[in-house]
Amino acid sequence: MLTCVIRYQIDPTKHAEFAAYARTWGQAIPRCGAGLIGYFAPAEGSSTLAYGIYTIPSLAAYEAYRARLAADPLGQENYAFAQREKFLLREDRTFLRLVSTPHAAPAP
């Protein structure tokens, strides 16, 4: 299983637009086949860094998922929204593999 972490640099004056974008992906991403962990917007510290995180079984599954997402009407609408509103200044994807399992039980 791979975890895709999308690091966004966003316009600090357009947090509401990023939140709307994130909510839409909250519908489209799971429907298109990825395991959405969530989208995270700035709260403290930097006002320009945000993240989207989801899981996908493999890079081959990722390619199929991206094709479904690009063909999805809600996905197309969200891409257009981001282009029109220009709140995303930069977007970087990193694929990670979990290596710390098994995790210890939390302390009481």
mmCIF file of C-alpha atoms in Angstrom:
data_model
loop_
_atom_site.group_PDB
_atom_site.id
_atom_site.type_symbol
_atom_site.label_atom_id
_atom_site.label_comp_id
_atom_site.label_asym_id
_atom_site.label_seq_id
_atom_site.Cartn_x
_atom_site.Cartn_y
_atom_site.Cartn_z
ATOM 1 C CA MET A 1 0.000 0.000 0.000
ATOM 2 C CA LEU A 2 1.255 3.476 -0.891
ATOM 3 C CA THR A 3 0.313 6.736 0.768
ATOM 4 C CA CYS A 4 0.227 9.765 -1.484
ATOM 5 C CA VAL A 5 0.914 13.042 0.296
ATOM 6 C CA ILE A 6 0.082 16.126 -1.747
ATOM 7 C CA ARG A 7 1.765 19.254 -0.414
ATOM 8 C CA TYR A 8 0.032 22.419 -1.548
ATOM 9 C CA GLN A 9 1.245 25.968 -1.365
ATOM 10 C CA ILE A 10 -1.959 28.000 -1.273
ATOM 11 C CA ASP A 11 -2.808 31.674 -1.491
ATOM 12 C CA PRO A 12 -3.111 32.774 2.172
ATOM 13 C CA THR A 13 -6.120 34.941 1.302
ATOM 14 C CA LYS A 14 -8.057 32.017 -0.202
ATOM 15 C CA HIS A 15 -8.447 29.485 2.602
ATOM 16 C CA ALA A 16 -12.208 29.261 1.991
ATOM 17 C CA GLU A 17 -11.618 28.310 -1.638
ATOM 18 C CA PHE A 18 -9.153 25.605 -0.621
ATOM 19 C CA ALA A 19 -11.659 24.253 1.920
ATOM 20 C CA ALA A 20 -14.370 24.034 -0.771
ATOM 21 C CA TYR A 21 -11.883 22.283 -3.076
ATOM 22 C CA ALA A 22 -11.019 19.804 -0.312
ATOM 23 C CA ARG A 23 -14.671 19.018 0.444
ATOM 24 C CA THR A 24 -15.284 18.240 -3.221
ATOM 25 C CA TRP A 25 -12.305 15.878 -3.331
ATOM 26 C CA GLY A 26 -13.789 14.283 -0.213
ATOM 27 C CA GLN A 27 -16.581 13.033 -2.476
ATOM 28 C CA ALA A 28 -14.719 12.372 -5.734
ATOM 29 C CA ILE A 29 -11.523 10.681 -4.514
ATOM 30 C CA PRO A 30 -13.157 7.745 -2.682
ATOM 31 C CA ARG A 31 -15.665 7.284 -5.510
ATOM 32 C CA CYS A 32 -12.773 6.982 -7.984
ATOM 33 C CA GLY A 33 -10.946 4.331 -5.963
ATOM 34 C CA ALA A 34 -8.450 5.849 -3.517
ATOM 35 C CA GLY A 35 -8.629 5.653 0.290
ATOM 36 C CA LEU A 36 -8.889 9.279 1.316
ATOM 37 C CA ILE A 37 -7.331 10.032 4.696
ATOM 38 C CA GLY A 38 -8.141 13.724 4.422
ATOM 39 C CA TYR A 39 -7.308 17.238 3.371
ATOM 40 C CA PHE A 40 -5.645 19.501 5.903
ATOM 41 C CA ALA A 41 -5.655 23.306 5.826
ATOM 42 C CA PRO A 42 -3.460 25.746 7.763
ATOM 43 C CA ALA A 43 -4.447 26.313 11.388
ATOM 44 C CA GLU A 44 -1.306 27.541 13.172
ATOM 45 C CA GLY A 45 2.116 28.458 11.876
ATOM 46 C CA SER A 46 2.340 28.734 8.090
ATOM 47 C CA SER A 47 -0.756 30.124 6.412
ATOM 48 C CA THR A 48 0.278 28.812 3.014
ATOM 49 C CA LEU A 49 0.859 25.051 3.474
ATOM 50 C CA ALA A 50 -1.944 22.519 3.092
ATOM 51 C CA TYR A 51 -1.997 18.762 2.516
ATOM 52 C CA GLY A 52 -4.106 16.075 0.896
ATOM 53 C CA ILE A 53 -3.411 12.472 1.925
ATOM 54 C CA TYR A 54 -4.789 9.243 0.498
ATOM 55 C CA THR A 55 -3.791 5.615 0.049
ATOM 56 C CA ILE A 56 -3.620 3.550 -3.123
ATOM 57 C CA PRO A 57 -2.514 -0.090 -3.543
ATOM 58 C CA SER A 58 0.204 0.506 -6.153
ATOM 59 C CA LEU A 59 1.506 2.902 -8.801
ATOM 60 C CA ALA A 60 -0.444 0.939 -11.431
ATOM 61 C CA ALA A 61 -3.625 1.420 -9.372
ATOM 62 C CA TYR A 62 -2.728 5.103 -9.064
ATOM 63 C CA GLU A 63 -2.598 5.488 -12.859
ATOM 64 C CA ALA A 64 -6.045 3.870 -13.215
ATOM 65 C CA TYR A 65 -7.411 6.019 -10.375
ATOM 66 C CA ARG A 66 -6.063 9.219 -12.001
ATOM 67 C CA ALA A 67 -7.778 8.291 -15.284
ATOM 68 C CA ARG A 68 -11.101 7.719 -13.466
ATOM 69 C CA LEU A 69 -10.696 10.997 -11.566
ATOM 70 C CA ALA A 70 -9.950 12.930 -14.778
ATOM 71 C CA ALA A 71 -13.107 11.479 -16.381
ATOM 72 C CA ASP A 72 -15.303 12.062 -13.311
ATOM 73 C CA PRO A 73 -17.658 15.077 -13.714
ATOM 74 C CA LEU A 74 -17.068 16.214 -10.120
ATOM 75 C CA GLY A 75 -13.304 15.833 -10.583
ATOM 76 C CA GLN A 76 -13.418 17.863 -13.797
ATOM 77 C CA GLU A 77 -15.465 20.556 -12.068
ATOM 78 C CA ASN A 78 -12.986 20.727 -9.173
ATOM 79 C CA TYR A 79 -9.976 20.993 -11.507
ATOM 80 C CA ALA A 80 -11.738 23.856 -13.330
ATOM 81 C CA PHE A 81 -12.599 25.542 -10.008
ATOM 82 C CA ALA A 82 -8.932 25.494 -8.955
ATOM 83 C CA GLN A 83 -7.826 26.900 -12.312
ATOM 84 C CA ARG A 84 -10.444 29.645 -12.232
ATOM 85 C CA GLU A 85 -9.926 30.725 -8.606
ATOM 86 C CA LYS A 86 -6.102 30.400 -8.645
ATOM 87 C CA PHE A 87 -5.726 29.504 -4.960
ATOM 88 C CA LEU A 88 -3.195 26.707 -5.610
ATOM 89 C CA LEU A 89 0.252 28.200 -6.107
ATOM 90 C CA ARG A 90 2.177 24.907 -6.083
ATOM 91 C CA GLU A 91 1.366 21.219 -5.781
ATOM 92 C CA ASP A 92 3.866 18.409 -5.078
ATOM 93 C CA ARG A 93 3.129 14.691 -4.724
ATOM 94 C CA THR A 94 5.181 12.225 -2.723
ATOM 95 C CA PHE A 95 4.467 8.505 -2.475
ATOM 96 C CA LEU A 96 5.384 6.904 0.836
ATOM 97 C CA ARG A 97 5.306 3.362 2.190
ATOM 98 C CA LEU A 98 4.510 2.728 5.880
ATOM 99 C CA VAL A 99 7.504 1.062 7.556
ATOM 100 C CA SER A 100 6.880 1.551 11.280
ATOM 101 C CA THR A 101 4.404 -1.274 11.844
ATOM 102 C CA PRO A 102 3.659 -2.950 14.108
ATOM 103 C CA HIS A 103 2.942 0.033 16.303
ATOM 104 C CA ALA A 104 3.067 -0.260 20.077
ATOM 105 C CA ALA A 105 -0.157 0.148 22.024
ATOM 106 C CA PRO A 106 -0.651 3.659 23.447
ATOM 107 C CA ALA A 107 0.436 4.161 27.038
ATOM 108 C CA PRO A 108 -2.450 4.147 29.537
#
